[in-house]
CSV table of C-alpha atoms in Angstrom, one decimal:
chain,number,residue,atom,x,y,z
A,251,MET,CA,33.0,-146.6,-120.2
A,252,SER,CA,33.9,-146.3,-124.1
A,253,ARG,CA,31.3,-146.4,-127.0
A,254,GLN,CA,32.2,-149.6,-128.0
A,255,SER,CA,31.2,-150.7,-124.3
A,256,ASN,CA,28.1,-149.3,-124.4
A,257,HIS,CA,27.2,-150.5,-127.7
A,258,ASP,CA,27.4,-154.1,-126.5
A,259,LYS,CA,25.1,-153.2,-124.1
A,260,VAL,CA,22.8,-151.9,-125.8
A,261,LEU,CA,23.2,-155.3,-127.9
A,262,THR,CA,22.9,-157.7,-125.7
A,263,ASN,CA,20.0,-155.6,-123.2
A,264,GLN,CA,22.4,-155.9,-120.2
A,265,ASP,CA,22.6,-153.9,-117.3
A,266,GLY,CA,24.6,-153.1,-114.4
A,267,ILE,CA,22.4,-156.3,-112.4
A,268,ASP,CA,23.0,-158.3,-115.0
A,269,GLU,CA,27.0,-157.1,-115.0
A,270,ARG,CA,26.3,-157.7,-110.4
A,271,ARG,CA,25.1,-161.6,-111.5
A,272,ALA,CA,28.3,-163.0,-113.4
A,273,GLN,CA,30.3,-161.4,-111.1
A,274,TRP,CA,29.0,-163.0,-108.7
A,275,ALA,CA,28.2,-166.2,-110.4
A,276,ALA,CA,31.7,-166.8,-111.8
A,277,GLU,CA,33.0,-166.0,-107.7
A,278,LEU,CA,30.0,-168.2,-106.0
A,279,PRO,CA,29.0,-170.3,-108.6
A,280,ASP,CA,26.7,-172.2,-106.2
A,281,VAL,CA,24.9,-168.8,-105.0
A,282,ASP,CA,21.7,-168.1,-106.6
A,283,THR,CA,21.4,-165.1,-107.2
A,284,ARG,CA,18.0,-165.1,-109.4
A,285,GLY,CA,16.5,-162.7,-106.1
A,286,MET,CA,19.4,-159.7,-107.2
A,287,ALA,CA,17.6,-160.4,-110.8
A,288,ILE,CA,14.3,-158.9,-109.2
A,289,LEU,CA,14.4,-157.2,-105.6
A,290,GLY,CA,18.2,-155.6,-106.5
A,291,ARG,CA,16.1,-154.0,-109.9
A,292,ALA,CA,13.3,-152.7,-107.7
A,293,ARG,CA,16.0,-151.2,-104.9
A,294,TRP,CA,17.1,-149.8,-108.1
A,295,ILE,CA,14.6,-148.6,-109.7
A,296,THR,CA,13.3,-146.6,-106.6
A,297,LEU,CA,16.9,-145.3,-105.6
A,298,THR,CA,16.6,-143.7,-109.6
A,299,ALA,CA,13.5,-142.7,-109.6
A,300,ARG,CA,12.0,-141.4,-106.1
A,301,PRO,CA,14.6,-137.9,-106.8
A,302,PRO,CA,13.0,-136.9,-109.8
A,303,ILE,CA,9.9,-137.0,-107.5
A,304,GLU,CA,11.4,-135.2,-104.1
A,305,GLU,CA,12.7,-132.6,-106.4
A,306,LEU,CA,8.4,-131.9,-107.2
A,307,PHE,CA,7.4,-132.2,-104.1
A,308,LYS,CA,10.2,-129.6,-103.3
A,309,THR,CA,8.4,-127.0,-105.9
A,310,HIS,CA,5.1,-127.6,-103.9
A,311,GLY,CA,7.2,-126.5,-100.4
A,312,LEU,CA,7.1,-129.6,-99.5
A,313,ASP,CA,8.9,-133.2,-98.2
A,314,SER,CA,7.4,-137.0,-99.5
A,315,GLY,CA,6.3,-137.6,-96.3
A,316,GLU,CA,4.8,-134.8,-95.7
A,317,ALA,CA,3.2,-135.5,-99.1
A,318,ASP,CA,2.2,-139.1,-97.9
A,319,VAL,CA,0.4,-137.0,-95.3
A,320,LEU,CA,-1.7,-134.9,-98.3
A,321,PHE,CA,-2.4,-137.3,-100.2
A,322,THR,CA,-3.9,-139.7,-97.6
A,323,LEU,CA,-5.5,-137.1,-96.7
A,324,LEU,CA,-7.2,-136.3,-99.9
A,325,ARG,CA,-7.8,-139.6,-100.9
A,326,SER,CA,-9.9,-140.1,-97.5
A,327,GLY,CA,-12.3,-138.0,-99.6
A,328,PRO,CA,-14.6,-135.1,-98.2
A,329,PRO,CA,-14.7,-133.9,-95.4
A,330,TYR,CA,-10.8,-135.0,-95.9
A,331,ARG,CA,-10.5,-135.2,-92.2
A,332,LEU,CA,-9.4,-138.7,-90.3
A,333,ARG,CA,-6.9,-139.3,-86.9
A,334,PRO,CA,-3.9,-139.6,-86.3
A,335,THR,CA,-3.8,-143.3,-85.7
A,336,GLU,CA,-5.4,-143.7,-88.5
A,337,LEU,CA,-2.9,-141.5,-90.8
A,338,PHE,CA,0.3,-143.2,-89.1
A,339,ARG,CA,-1.6,-146.9,-89.8
A,340,SER,CA,-1.5,-146.0,-93.3
A,341,LEU,CA,1.2,-143.9,-93.5
A,342,MET,CA,3.0,-147.2,-91.8
A,343,ILE,CA,5.2,-144.6,-89.3
A,344,SER,CA,5.1,-144.3,-85.8
A,345,SER,CA,3.6,-141.3,-83.8
A,346,GLY,CA,6.4,-139.8,-83.1
A,347,GLY,CA,7.0,-139.2,-86.8
A,348,LEU,CA,4.0,-138.0,-88.7
A,349,THR,CA,3.2,-135.4,-84.6
A,350,ASP,CA,6.5,-133.7,-86.4
A,351,ARG,CA,5.0,-134.0,-90.2
A,352,LEU,CA,1.5,-132.4,-88.9
A,353,ASN,CA,3.5,-130.0,-86.7
A,354,ARG,CA,5.1,-128.9,-90.0
A,355,LEU,CA,1.5,-128.9,-92.1
A,356,THR,CA,-0.4,-126.7,-89.9
A,357,LYS,CA,2.6,-124.3,-89.8
A,358,ALA,CA,2.1,-124.5,-93.6
A,359,GLY,CA,-1.7,-124.1,-93.6
A,360,LEU,CA,-2.7,-127.0,-95.0
A,361,ILE,CA,-4.4,-128.9,-92.5
A,362,ARG,CA,-6.1,-128.0,-88.9
A,363,ARG,CA,-6.3,-130.2,-86.5
A,364,ALA,CA,-8.9,-129.0,-82.6
A,365,ALA,CA,-6.6,-127.7,-79.9
A,366,ALA,CA,-4.8,-130.1,-78.5
A,367,GLU,CA,-6.4,-130.7,-74.8
A,368,SER,CA,-5.3,-134.3,-73.0
A,369,ASP,CA,-4.3,-136.6,-76.4
A,370,GLY,CA,-3.2,-135.1,-79.8
A,371,ARG,CA,-3.3,-138.1,-81.4
A,372,SER,CA,-7.4,-138.3,-81.7
A,373,LEU,CA,-8.1,-135.3,-82.7
A,374,PRO,CA,-9.2,-135.1,-86.4
A,375,VAL,CA,-6.6,-133.9,-88.8
A,376,GLU,CA,-7.8,-131.8,-91.5
A,377,LEU,CA,-7.2,-131.0,-95.0
A,378,THR,CA,-7.2,-127.2,-95.6
A,379,ASP,CA,-8.4,-125.3,-98.5
A,380,ALA,CA,-4.6,-124.7,-99.5
A,381,GLY,CA,-3.4,-127.9,-98.5
A,382,ILE,CA,-6.7,-129.2,-100.8
A,383,ARG,CA,-4.8,-127.5,-103.7
A,384,ARG,CA,-1.7,-127.6,-102.6
A,385,ALA,CA,-2.3,-132.0,-102.4
A,386,LYS,CA,-4.2,-131.6,-106.1
A,387,ALA,CA,-1.4,-129.9,-107.9
A,388,ALA,CA,1.7,-132.5,-106.4
A,389,PHE,CA,-0.2,-135.4,-106.4
A,390,GLN,CA,-1.0,-134.7,-110.6
A,391,GLU,CA,2.5,-133.9,-111.1
A,392,ASP,CA,3.8,-136.4,-109.4
A,393,MET,CA,1.8,-139.1,-112.0
A,394,ALA,CA,2.3,-137.4,-114.5
A,395,ILE,CA,6.2,-138.0,-113.8
A,396,GLU,CA,5.3,-140.8,-112.9
A,397,ALA,CA,4.1,-141.9,-116.2
A,398,ALA,CA,7.3,-140.9,-118.2
A,399,MET,CA,9.0,-142.9,-116.4
A,400,LEU,CA,6.7,-146.0,-117.5
A,401,ALA,CA,6.0,-145.1,-121.0
A,402,GLY,CA,9.0,-147.7,-122.5
A,403,LEU,CA,6.5,-150.1,-121.7
A,404,THR,CA,3.3,-150.7,-123.6
A,405,GLU,CA,-0.4,-151.1,-121.3
A,406,ASP,CA,0.1,-154.4,-121.3
A,407,GLU,CA,3.3,-154.8,-120.1
A,408,GLN,CA,2.4,-152.1,-116.9
A,409,ARG,CA,-1.2,-154.3,-116.2
A,410,ASP,CA,1.8,-157.8,-116.5
A,411,LEU,CA,4.0,-155.7,-114.3
A,412,ALA,CA,1.8,-154.7,-111.7
A,413,ARG,CA,0.3,-157.9,-111.4
A,414,LEU,CA,3.4,-159.4,-110.3
A,415,LEU,CA,4.7,-157.1,-108.1
A,416,LYS,CA,1.6,-157.2,-106.3
A,417,LYS,CA,1.7,-160.8,-106.3
A,418,LEU,CA,5.7,-161.0,-105.2
A,419,ALA,CA,4.6,-158.4,-102.2
A,420,LEU,CA,1.7,-160.1,-101.5
A,421,THR,CA,3.7,-163.3,-100.9
A,422,ILE,CA,6.9,-160.7,-98.9
A,423,THR,CA,4.1,-160.1,-96.5
A,424,GLY,CA,2.5,-163.6,-96.2
A,425,THR,CA,-0.6,-163.1,-98.1
A,426,ARG,CA,-1.7,-165.8,-100.1
A,427,PRO,CA,-2.2,-164.3,-103.6
A,428,LEU,CA,-5.0,-165.6,-105.2
A,429,ASP,CA,-3.7,-166.8,-108.5
């Protein structure tokens, strides 16, 4: 992109989503693309935000799925123990996907489980001391990265955006927002 077009973008506050909407307006003018303005940007933000967070997790020897398990156990509070069923419901993944994560985290010494007798899904999963330390460090660094990503918004804007996104999420999932 030329220096002039970068300058024009800054002056007009346009982004890739605005460009796509303009193209669709020219091609299919009767189609409402307001959803793209919100959901398209949400997708772009997610895709852009994930790589630095994933890289952070790698520095802690984790992938995002493993970090999710550790964070879920940590936020459950002492003794940092949940049954696998509670974990996979909280993480919204399959029990099979959880089993793979638990096996990797056990091997890494970050969680412990009772020896499997009849049904491994009912045996509690608990953070080890090493797991607690790693989860706390990774989560604190993750939140610092996310705070830096939000630095372009004022606190009021962040609060308003969080409120509106929550309302949208509740609407999409079929839960009736209260306001």
